[in-house]
PDB file of C-alpha atoms and ligand atoms in Angstrom:
ATOM      1  CA  UNK D   3     -28.426  26.944 -20.587  1.00  0.00           C
ATOM      2  CA  UNK D   4     -31.581  26.291 -18.589  1.00  0.00           C
ATOM      3  CA  UNK D   5     -31.765  26.961 -14.874  1.00  0.00           C
ATOM      4  CA  UNK D   6     -31.092  23.342 -13.945  1.00  0.00           C
ATOM      5  CA  UNK D   7     -27.971  23.291 -16.070  1.00  0.00           C
ATOM      6  CA  UNK D   8     -26.714  26.461 -14.372  1.00  0.00           C
ATOM      7  CA  UNK D   9     -27.294  24.832 -10.997  1.00  0.00           C
ATOM      8  CA  UNK D  10     -25.394  21.723 -12.077  1.00  0.00           C
ATOM      9  CA  UNK D  11     -22.545  23.865 -13.442  1.00  0.00           C
ATOM     10  CA  UNK D  12     -22.259  25.767 -10.151  1.00  0.00           C
ATOM     11  CA  UNK D  13     -22.277  22.581  -8.084  1.00  0.00           C
ATOM     12  CA  UNK D  14     -19.765  20.941 -10.392  1.00  0.00           C
ATOM     13  CA  UNK D  15     -17.431  23.931 -10.057  1.00  0.00           C
ATOM     14  CA  UNK D  16     -17.676  23.694  -6.272  1.00  0.00           C
ATOM     15  CA  UNK D  17     -16.841  20.004  -6.273  1.00  0.00           C
ATOM     16  CA  UNK D  18     -13.890  20.527  -8.623  1.00  0.00           C
ATOM     17  CA  UNK D  19     -12.657  23.280  -6.305  1.00  0.00           C
ATOM     18  CA  UNK D  20     -12.958  20.969  -3.281  1.00  0.00           C
ATOM     19  CA  UNK D  21     -11.010  18.262  -5.103  1.00  0.00           C
ATOM     20  CA  UNK D  22      -8.327  20.740  -6.177  1.00  0.00           C
ATOM     21  CA  UNK D  23      -7.960  22.023  -2.639  1.00  0.00           C
ATOM     22  CA  UNK D  24      -7.817  18.504  -1.189  1.00  0.00           C
ATOM     23  CA  UNK D  25      -5.166  17.552  -3.761  1.00  0.00           C
ATOM     24  CA  UNK D  26      -3.074  20.597  -2.913  1.00  0.00           C
ATOM     25  CA  UNK D  27      -3.326  19.787   0.807  1.00  0.00           C
ATOM     26  CA  UNK D  28      -2.261  16.195   0.117  1.00  0.00           C
ATOM     27  CA  UNK D  29       0.514  17.153  -2.293  1.00  0.00           C
ATOM     28  CA  UNK D  30      -1.268  15.311  -5.091  1.00  0.00           C
ATOM     29  CA  UNK D  31      -1.978  16.107  -8.697  1.00  0.00           C
ATOM     30  CA  UNK D  32      -5.663  16.817  -9.441  1.00  0.00           C
ATOM     31  CA  UNK D  33      -5.308  14.978 -12.751  1.00  0.00           C
ATOM     32  CA  UNK D  34      -4.709  11.776 -10.811  1.00  0.00           C
ATOM     33  CA  UNK D  35      -8.200  11.903  -9.326  1.00  0.00           C
ATOM     34  CA  UNK D  36     -11.192  10.957 -11.496  1.00  0.00           C
ATOM     35  CA  UNK D  37     -14.583  12.359 -10.588  1.00  0.00           C
ATOM     36  CA  UNK D  38     -17.544  10.057 -11.200  1.00  0.00           C
ATOM     37  CA  UNK D  39     -20.866  11.885 -11.070  1.00  0.00           C
ATOM     38  CA  UNK D  40     -23.534   9.665  -9.532  1.00  0.00           C
ATOM     39  CA  UNK D  41     -26.826  10.329 -11.339  1.00  0.00           C
ATOM     40  CA  UNK D  42     -29.040   7.779  -9.558  1.00  0.00           C
ATOM     41  CA  UNK D  43     -32.601   9.039  -8.940  1.00  0.00           C
ATOM     42  CA  UNK D  44     -32.104  11.822 -11.504  1.00  0.00           C
ATOM     43  CA  UNK D  45     -33.412  11.702 -15.077  1.00  0.00           C
ATOM     44  CA  UNK D  46     -31.626  11.155 -18.367  1.00  0.00           C
ATOM     45  CA  UNK D  47     -32.086  14.890 -19.039  1.00  0.00           C
ATOM     46  CA  UNK D  48     -29.645  15.600 -16.198  1.00  0.00           C
ATOM     47  CA  UNK D  49     -27.139  13.154 -17.682  1.00  0.00           C
ATOM     48  CA  UNK D  50     -27.445  15.070 -20.962  1.00  0.00           C
ATOM     49  CA  UNK D  51     -26.963  18.407 -19.160  1.00  0.00           C
ATOM     50  CA  UNK D  52     -23.896  17.085 -17.341  1.00  0.00           C
ATOM     51  CA  UNK D  53     -22.431  15.700 -20.562  1.00  0.00           C
ATOM     52  CA  UNK D  54     -22.867  19.145 -22.133  1.00  0.00           C
ATOM     53  CA  UNK D  55     -20.832  20.513 -19.208  1.00  0.00           C
ATOM     54  CA  UNK D  56     -18.024  18.115 -20.033  1.00  0.00           C
ATOM     55  CA  UNK D  57     -18.790  15.376 -17.504  1.00  0.00           C
ATOM     56  CA  UNK D  58     -17.786  12.039 -18.975  1.00  0.00           C
ATOM     57  CA  UNK D  59     -17.910   9.571 -16.052  1.00  0.00           C
ATOM     58  CA  UNK D  60     -21.318   8.735 -14.567  1.00  0.00           C
ATOM     59  CA  UNK D  61     -22.344   6.350 -11.809  1.00  0.00           C
ATOM     60  CA  UNK D  62     -25.595   4.436 -11.287  1.00  0.00           C
ATOM     61  CA  UNK D  63     -26.541   1.930  -8.617  1.00  0.00           C
ATOM     62  CA  UNK D  64     -29.684   0.119  -9.790  1.00  0.00           C
ATOM     63  CA  UNK D  65     -30.032  -1.964 -12.942  1.00  0.00           C
ATOM     64  CA  UNK D  66     -33.734  -1.266 -13.372  1.00  0.00           C
ATOM     65  CA  UNK D  67     -32.989   2.463 -13.397  1.00  0.00           C
ATOM     66  CA  UNK D  68     -29.633   2.610 -15.185  1.00  0.00           C
ATOM     67  CA  UNK D  69     -30.587   0.441 -18.179  1.00  0.00           C
ATOM     68  CA  UNK D  70     -33.630   2.450 -19.332  1.00  0.00           C
ATOM     69  CA  UNK D  71     -32.024   5.803 -18.456  1.00  0.00           C
ATOM     70  CA  UNK D  72     -28.888   5.220 -20.481  1.00  0.00           C
ATOM     71  CA  UNK D  73     -30.879   3.730 -23.361  1.00  0.00           C
ATOM     72  CA  UNK D  74     -32.713   7.089 -23.536  1.00  0.00           C
ATOM     73  CA  UNK D  75     -29.549   9.125 -24.134  1.00  0.00           C
ATOM     74  CA  UNK D  76     -28.784  10.448 -27.567  1.00  0.00           C
ATOM     75  CA  UNK D  77     -26.170   8.265 -29.292  1.00  0.00           C
ATOM     76  CA  UNK D  78     -23.518  10.989 -29.207  1.00  0.00           C
ATOM     77  CA  UNK D  79     -23.935  11.530 -25.461  1.00  0.00           C
ATOM     78  CA  UNK D  80     -24.007   7.788 -24.809  1.00  0.00           C
ATOM     79  CA  UNK D  81     -20.755   7.403 -26.751  1.00  0.00           C
ATOM     80  CA  UNK D  82     -19.102  10.223 -24.803  1.00  0.00           C
ATOM     81  CA  UNK D  83     -20.008   8.918 -21.354  1.00  0.00           C
ATOM     82  CA  UNK D  84     -18.510   6.077 -19.350  1.00  0.00           C
ATOM     83  CA  UNK D  85     -21.018   4.358 -17.083  1.00  0.00           C
ATOM     84  CA  UNK D  86     -19.815   2.968 -13.757  1.00  0.00           C
ATOM     85  CA  UNK D  87     -22.225   0.572 -12.091  1.00  0.00           C
ATOM     86  CA  UNK D  88     -21.697   1.070  -8.346  1.00  0.00           C
ATOM     87  CA  UNK D  89     -24.646  -0.675  -6.647  1.00  0.00           C
ATOM     88  CA  UNK D  90     -25.415  -4.075  -5.240  1.00  0.00           C
ATOM     89  CA  UNK D  91     -25.975  -6.387  -8.177  1.00  0.00           C
ATOM     90  CA  UNK D  92     -28.020  -9.575  -8.267  1.00  0.00           C
ATOM     91  CA  UNK D  93     -26.468 -12.381 -10.270  1.00  0.00           C
ATOM     92  CA  UNK D  94     -29.530 -12.637 -12.540  1.00  0.00           C
ATOM     93  CA  UNK D  95     -29.091  -8.995 -13.599  1.00  0.00           C
ATOM     94  CA  UNK D  96     -25.353  -9.227 -14.196  1.00  0.00           C
ATOM     95  CA  UNK D  97     -25.722 -10.162 -17.862  1.00  0.00           C
ATOM     96  CA  UNK D  98     -27.752  -7.058 -18.610  1.00  0.00           C
ATOM     97  CA  UNK D  99     -25.364  -4.746 -16.775  1.00  0.00           C
ATOM     98  CA  UNK D 100     -22.405  -6.347 -18.562  1.00  0.00           C
ATOM     99  CA  UNK D 101     -23.996  -5.426 -21.894  1.00  0.00           C
ATOM    100  CA  UNK D 102     -24.080  -1.662 -21.266  1.00  0.00           C
ATOM    101  CA  UNK D 103     -21.842  -0.691 -18.333  1.00  0.00           C
ATOM    102  CA  UNK D 104     -18.246   0.328 -18.943  1.00  0.00           C
ATOM    103  CA  UNK D 105     -17.212  -0.491 -15.390  1.00  0.00           C
ATOM    104  CA  UNK D 106     -18.756  -2.530 -12.561  1.00  0.00           C
ATOM    105  CA  UNK D 107     -17.329  -1.315  -9.254  1.00  0.00           C
ATOM    106  CA  UNK D 108     -19.399  -3.425  -6.870  1.00  0.00           C
ATOM    107  CA  UNK D 109     -18.004  -6.915  -7.484  1.00  0.00           C
ATOM    108  CA  UNK D 110     -17.996  -8.723  -4.150  1.00  0.00           C
ATOM    109  CA  UNK D 111     -18.492 -12.458  -4.631  1.00  0.00           C
ATOM    110  CA  UNK D 112     -17.370 -15.333  -6.837  1.00  0.00           C
ATOM    111  CA  UNK D 113     -20.804 -16.020  -8.320  1.00  0.00           C
ATOM    112  CA  UNK D 114     -21.035 -12.422  -9.465  1.00  0.00           C
ATOM    113  CA  UNK D 115     -17.577 -12.593 -11.065  1.00  0.00           C
ATOM    114  CA  UNK D 116     -18.666 -15.638 -13.054  1.00  0.00           C
ATOM    115  CA  UNK D 117     -22.015 -14.125 -14.060  1.00  0.00           C
ATOM    116  CA  UNK D 118     -20.377 -10.864 -15.205  1.00  0.00           C
ATOM    117  CA  UNK D 119     -17.719 -12.768 -17.119  1.00  0.00           C
ATOM    118  CA  UNK D 120     -20.378 -14.765 -18.964  1.00  0.00           C
ATOM    119  CA  UNK D 121     -22.355 -11.583 -19.625  1.00  0.00           C
ATOM    120  CA  UNK D 122     -19.350  -9.645 -20.887  1.00  0.00           C
ATOM    121  CA  UNK D 123     -18.308 -12.543 -23.134  1.00  0.00           C
ATOM    122  CA  UNK D 124     -21.810 -12.685 -24.636  1.00  0.00           C
ATOM    123  CA  UNK D 125     -21.871  -8.901 -25.120  1.00  0.00           C
ATOM    124  CA  UNK D 126     -18.472  -8.996 -26.860  1.00  0.00           C
ATOM    125  CA  UNK D 127     -19.684 -11.750 -29.140  1.00  0.00           C
ATOM    126  CA  UNK D 128     -22.908  -9.879 -29.947  1.00  0.00           C
ATOM    127  CA  UNK D 129     -20.990  -6.674 -30.649  1.00  0.00           C
ATOM    128  CA  UNK D 130     -22.691  -4.846 -27.756  1.00  0.00           C
ATOM    129  CA  UNK D 131     -19.281  -4.135 -26.286  1.00  0.00           C
ATOM    130  CA  UNK D 132     -15.847  -3.806 -27.859  1.00  0.00           C
ATOM    131  CA  UNK D 133     -13.617  -4.182 -24.826  1.00  0.00           C
ATOM    132  CA  UNK D 134     -13.457  -6.365 -21.720  1.00  0.00           C
ATOM    133  CA  UNK D 135     -15.535  -5.173 -18.782  1.00  0.00           C
ATOM    134  CA  UNK D 136     -13.495  -3.199 -16.239  1.00  0.00           C
ATOM    135  CA  UNK D 137     -14.249  -4.186 -12.660  1.00  0.00           C
ATOM    136  CA  UNK D 138     -13.224  -3.182  -9.170  1.00  0.00           C
ATOM    137  CA  UNK D 139     -13.729  -5.330  -6.096  1.00  0.00           C
ATOM    138  CA  UNK D 140     -15.932  -3.781  -3.439  1.00  0.00           C
ATOM    139  CA  UNK D 141     -14.552  -4.252   0.054  1.00  0.00           C
ATOM    140  CA  UNK D 142     -16.629  -4.187   3.225  1.00  0.00           C
ATOM    141  CA  UNK D 143     -14.702  -1.890   5.557  1.00  0.00           C
ATOM    142  CA  UNK D 144     -17.295  -2.347   8.317  1.00  0.00           C
ATOM    143  CA  UNK D 145     -16.079  -5.883   9.039  1.00  0.00           C
ATOM    144  CA  UNK D 146     -19.523  -7.268   8.257  1.00  0.00           C
ATOM    145  CA  UNK D 147     -21.139  -4.917  10.764  1.00  0.00           C
ATOM    146  CA  UNK D 148     -22.411  -2.523   8.130  1.00  0.00           C
ATOM    147  CA  UNK D 149     -24.749  -4.789   6.243  1.00  0.00           C
ATOM    148  CA  UNK D 150     -26.752  -3.879   3.201  1.00  0.00           C
ATOM    149  CA  UNK D 151     -24.039  -1.979   1.434  1.00  0.00           C
ATOM    150  CA  UNK D 152     -22.284  -5.083   0.198  1.00  0.00           C
ATOM    151  CA  UNK D 153     -18.622  -5.730  -0.204  1.00  0.00           C
ATOM    152  CA  UNK D 154     -16.283  -8.664   0.237  1.00  0.00           C
ATOM    153  CA  UNK D 155     -14.453  -9.196   3.492  1.00  0.00           C
ATOM    154  CA  UNK D 156     -10.845  -7.985   3.279  1.00  0.00           C
ATOM    155  CA  UNK D 157      -9.550 -11.542   3.732  1.00  0.00           C
ATOM    156  CA  UNK D 158     -11.451 -12.667   0.608  1.00  0.00           C
ATOM    157  CA  UNK D 159     -10.028  -9.994  -1.711  1.00  0.00           C
ATOM    158  CA  UNK D 160      -7.054 -12.030  -2.958  1.00  0.00           C
ATOM    159  CA  UNK D 161      -9.179 -15.023  -3.942  1.00  0.00           C
ATOM    160  CA  UNK D 162     -11.693 -12.825  -5.768  1.00  0.00           C
ATOM    161  CA  UNK D 163      -8.907 -10.895  -7.492  1.00  0.00           C
ATOM    162  CA  UNK D 164      -7.383 -14.151  -8.754  1.00  0.00           C
ATOM    163  CA  UNK D 165     -10.777 -15.181 -10.112  1.00  0.00           C
ATOM    164  CA  UNK D 166     -11.143 -11.899 -12.045  1.00  0.00           C
ATOM    165  CA  UNK D 167      -7.603 -12.098 -13.388  1.00  0.00           C
ATOM    166  CA  UNK D 168      -8.285 -15.658 -14.603  1.00  0.00           C
ATOM    167  CA  UNK D 169     -11.571 -14.642 -16.287  1.00  0.00           C
ATOM    168  CA  UNK D 170     -11.967 -14.316 -20.043  1.00  0.00           C
ATOM    169  CA  UNK D 171     -13.758 -11.012 -20.404  1.00  0.00           C
ATOM    170  CA  UNK D 172     -13.187  -9.008 -17.208  1.00  0.00           C
ATOM    171  CA  UNK D 173     -10.316  -6.729 -16.368  1.00  0.00           C
ATOM    172  CA  UNK D 174      -9.364  -6.077 -12.741  1.00  0.00           C
ATOM    173  CA  UNK D 175      -8.801  -2.336 -12.167  1.00  0.00           C
ATOM    174  CA  UNK D 176      -8.663  -2.026  -8.373  1.00  0.00           C
ATOM    175  CA  UNK D 177     -10.726  -1.706  -5.211  1.00  0.00           C
ATOM    176  CA  UNK D 178     -13.819   0.210  -4.143  1.00  0.00           C
ATOM    177  CA  UNK D 179     -15.439   0.904  -0.788  1.00  0.00           C
ATOM    178  CA  UNK D 180     -18.104   2.968   0.910  1.00  0.00           C
ATOM    179  CA  UNK D 181     -17.122   4.336   4.321  1.00  0.00           C
ATOM    180  CA  UNK D 182     -19.073   2.585   7.087  1.00  0.00           C
ATOM    181  CA  UNK D 183     -21.914   4.619   8.559  1.00  0.00           C
ATOM    182  CA  UNK D 184     -21.723   6.574  11.794  1.00  0.00           C
ATOM    183  CA  UNK D 185     -17.979   7.099  11.887  1.00  0.00           C
ATOM    184  CA  UNK D 186     -16.296  10.370  12.786  1.00  0.00           C
ATOM    185  CA  UNK D 187     -13.547  11.784  10.572  1.00  0.00           C
ATOM    186  CA  UNK D 188     -10.855   9.713  12.302  1.00  0.00           C
ATOM    187  CA  UNK D 189     -12.855   6.535  11.798  1.00  0.00           C
ATOM    188  CA  UNK D 190     -13.445   7.286   8.114  1.00  0.00           C
ATOM    189  CA  UNK D 191      -9.775   8.117   7.650  1.00  0.00           C
ATOM    190  CA  UNK D 192      -8.792   4.791   9.230  1.00  0.00           C
ATOM    191  CA  UNK D 193     -11.246   2.926   6.975  1.00  0.00           C
ATOM    192  CA  UNK D 194      -9.878   4.599   3.843  1.00  0.00           C
ATOM    193  CA  UNK D 195      -6.324   3.868   4.980  1.00  0.00           C
ATOM    194  CA  UNK D 196      -7.283   0.185   5.310  1.00  0.00           C
ATOM    195  CA  UNK D 197      -8.505   0.144   1.709  1.00  0.00           C
ATOM    196  CA  UNK D 198      -5.292   1.840   0.555  1.00  0.00           C
ATOM    197  CA  UNK D 199      -3.236  -0.795   2.365  1.00  0.00           C
ATOM    198  CA  UNK D 200      -5.246  -3.598   0.747  1.00  0.00           C
ATOM    199  CA  UNK D 201      -4.719  -1.940  -2.615  1.00  0.00           C
ATOM    200  CA  UNK D 202      -0.986  -1.887  -2.043  1.00  0.00           C
ATOM    201  CA  UNK D 203      -1.060  -5.595  -1.262  1.00  0.00           C
ATOM    202  CA  UNK D 204      -3.123  -6.302  -4.376  1.00  0.00           C
ATOM    203  CA  UNK D 205      -0.516  -4.424  -6.402  1.00  0.00           C
ATOM    204  CA  UNK D 206       2.030  -7.157  -5.703  1.00  0.00           C
ATOM    205  CA  UNK D 207       0.054  -9.694  -7.751  1.00  0.00           C
ATOM    206  CA  UNK D 208      -2.034  -7.406 -10.003  1.00  0.00           C
ATOM    207  CA  UNK D 209       0.107  -4.378 -10.849  1.00  0.00           C
ATOM    208  CA  UNK D 210      -2.586  -2.971 -13.200  1.00  0.00           C
ATOM    209  CA  UNK D 211      -5.215  -2.897 -10.454  1.00  0.00           C
ATOM    210  CA  UNK D 212      -4.398   0.634  -9.370  1.00  0.00           C
ATOM    211  CA  UNK D 213      -7.814   2.210  -8.909  1.00  0.00           C
ATOM    212  CA  UNK D 214      -8.826   3.192  -5.410  1.00  0.00           C
ATOM    213  CA  UNK D 215     -12.500   4.195  -5.602  1.00  0.00           C
ATOM    214  CA  UNK D 216     -13.539   5.780  -2.319  1.00  0.00           C
ATOM    215  CA  UNK D 217     -14.971   9.095  -1.215  1.00  0.00           C
ATOM    216  CA  UNK D 218     -18.448  10.552  -1.753  1.00  0.00           C
ATOM    217  CA  UNK D 219     -20.044  13.990  -1.272  1.00  0.00           C
ATOM    218  CA  UNK D 220     -19.446  14.126   2.472  1.00  0.00           C
ATOM    219  CA  UNK D 221     -15.997  12.592   2.712  1.00  0.00           C
ATOM    220  CA  UNK D 222     -14.167  13.251  -0.545  1.00  0.00           C
ATOM    221  CA  UNK D 223     -11.413  15.292   1.150  1.00  0.00           C
ATOM    222  CA  UNK D 224     -10.597  12.384   3.477  1.00  0.00           C
ATOM    223  CA  UNK D 225     -10.551  10.027   0.507  1.00  0.00           C
ATOM    224  CA  UNK D 226      -8.188  12.230  -1.496  1.00  0.00           C
ATOM    225  CA  UNK D 227      -5.882  12.447   1.526  1.00  0.00           C
ATOM    226  CA  UNK D 228      -5.869   8.633   1.750  1.00  0.00           C
ATOM    227  CA  UNK D 229      -4.974   8.239  -1.932  1.00  0.00           C
ATOM    228  CA  UNK D 230      -8.308   7.861  -3.744  1.00  0.00           C
ATOM    229  CA  UNK D 231      -8.024   7.747  -7.530  1.00  0.00           C
ATOM    230  CA  UNK D 232     -11.793   7.734  -8.135  1.00  0.00           C
ATOM    231  CA  UNK D 233     -14.451   9.711  -6.255  1.00  0.00           C
ATOM    232  CA  UNK D 234     -18.164   8.927  -6.571  1.00  0.00           C
ATOM    233  CA  UNK D 235     -20.127  12.101  -5.956  1.00  0.00           C
ATOM    234  CA  UNK D 236     -23.906  12.417  -6.185  1.00  0.00           C
ATOM    235  CA  UNK D 237     -25.629  14.838  -3.811  1.00  0.00           C
ATOM    236  CA  UNK D 238     -23.000  17.588  -3.972  1.00  0.00           C
ATOM    237  CA  UNK D 239     -23.550  17.866  -7.747  1.00  0.00           C
ATOM    238  CA  UNK D 240     -27.144  16.755  -8.417  1.00  0.00           C
ATOM    239  CA  UNK D 241     -28.732  17.874  -5.134  1.00  0.00           C
ATOM    240  CA  UNK D 242     -30.661  15.859  -2.556  1.00  0.00           C
ATOM    241  CA  UNK D 243     -32.216  12.681  -3.813  1.00  0.00           C
ATOM    242  CA  UNK D 244     -36.025  12.596  -3.748  1.00  0.00           C
ATOM    243  CA  UNK D 245     -36.285   9.715  -1.254  1.00  0.00           C
ATOM    244  CA  UNK D 246     -34.162   7.994   1.364  1.00  0.00           C
ATOM    245  CA  UNK D 247     -32.379   4.847   0.244  1.00  0.00           C
TER     246      UNK D 247
HETATM  247  C1  LIG F  18     -25.098   7.029  -4.014  1.00  0.00           C
HETATM  248  C2  LIG F  18     -23.724   6.533  -3.977  1.00  0.00           C
HETATM  249  C3  LIG F  18     -22.640   7.421  -4.010  1.00  0.00           C
HETATM  250  C4  LIG F  18     -22.812   8.937  -4.001  1.00  0.00           C
HETATM  251  O1  LIG F  18     -23.195   9.362  -2.731  1.00  0.00           O
HETATM  252  P1  LIG F  18     -23.364  10.931  -2.369  1.00  0.00           P
HETATM  253  O2  LIG F  18     -23.313  10.952  -0.898  1.00  0.00           O
HETATM  254  O3  LIG F  18     -24.680  11.338  -2.921  1.00  0.00           O
HETATM  255  O4  LIG F  18     -22.239  11.657  -3.001  1.00  0.00           O
HETATM  256  C5  LIG F  18     -21.367   6.877  -4.001  1.00  0.00           C
HETATM  257  N1  LIG F  18     -21.154   5.542  -3.980  1.00  0.00           N
HETATM  258  C6  LIG F  18     -22.168   4.657  -3.956  1.00  0.00           C
HETATM  259  C7  LIG F  18     -21.861   3.208  -3.932  1.00  0.00           C
HETATM  260  C8  LIG F  18     -23.479   5.121  -3.956  1.00  0.00           C
HETATM  261  O5  LIG F  18     -24.482   4.234  -3.926  1.00  0.00           O
END
């Protein structure tokens, strides 16, 4: 183990301990919470180190970074890792992402649903993927006030969900959100509760769409308390990113 791998192992242990503690406090089972390690800004070598530590779910937020990075991985590591695309996605890059991502969490508009569906269908036909593309709908919990992070308005979730369910090559798994900026713990808690309520409503028409992807390095405890099934954690495992986003 090199020094970087030891650092990653220590950080990973800390995050697992935080999740375990949050689950205990919430009366939840730690197995019901999936940790996605967000490797954006960090090299393929770190993905390889994390995979060697048993990490199997990775997150990336930019196509121009994720594509080349994951193409660099050794075939055995690539096969062992599930890649969640979690960033804002332009329609003209959707086809590429649909060819290599296992999940796209940031689906927030009808045009993107159609572009991903076309891309996933083409990738299935070409043999680049074997299964439909799992997607979650990203919801804007800032009521449009928190621009730049994307997300559909809550009132548009049902229409988008219907579109995914009616698609050929996409599978609706649930909802995703990023907590709006500049909120205190109560505000974040309220935002996560809103997403959980929307998820419950979605469950009436799409009973398989059970994922609730919310919670990052700073707020994972609040997310677990509100019922998160998927956490997306970068900084707490990889360290500070080299530049501001
Ligand atoms: C970067 C990112 C994360 C991880 O954030 P950290 O604060 O580093 O844990 C989670 N979700 C999305 C959508 C991101 O872009």
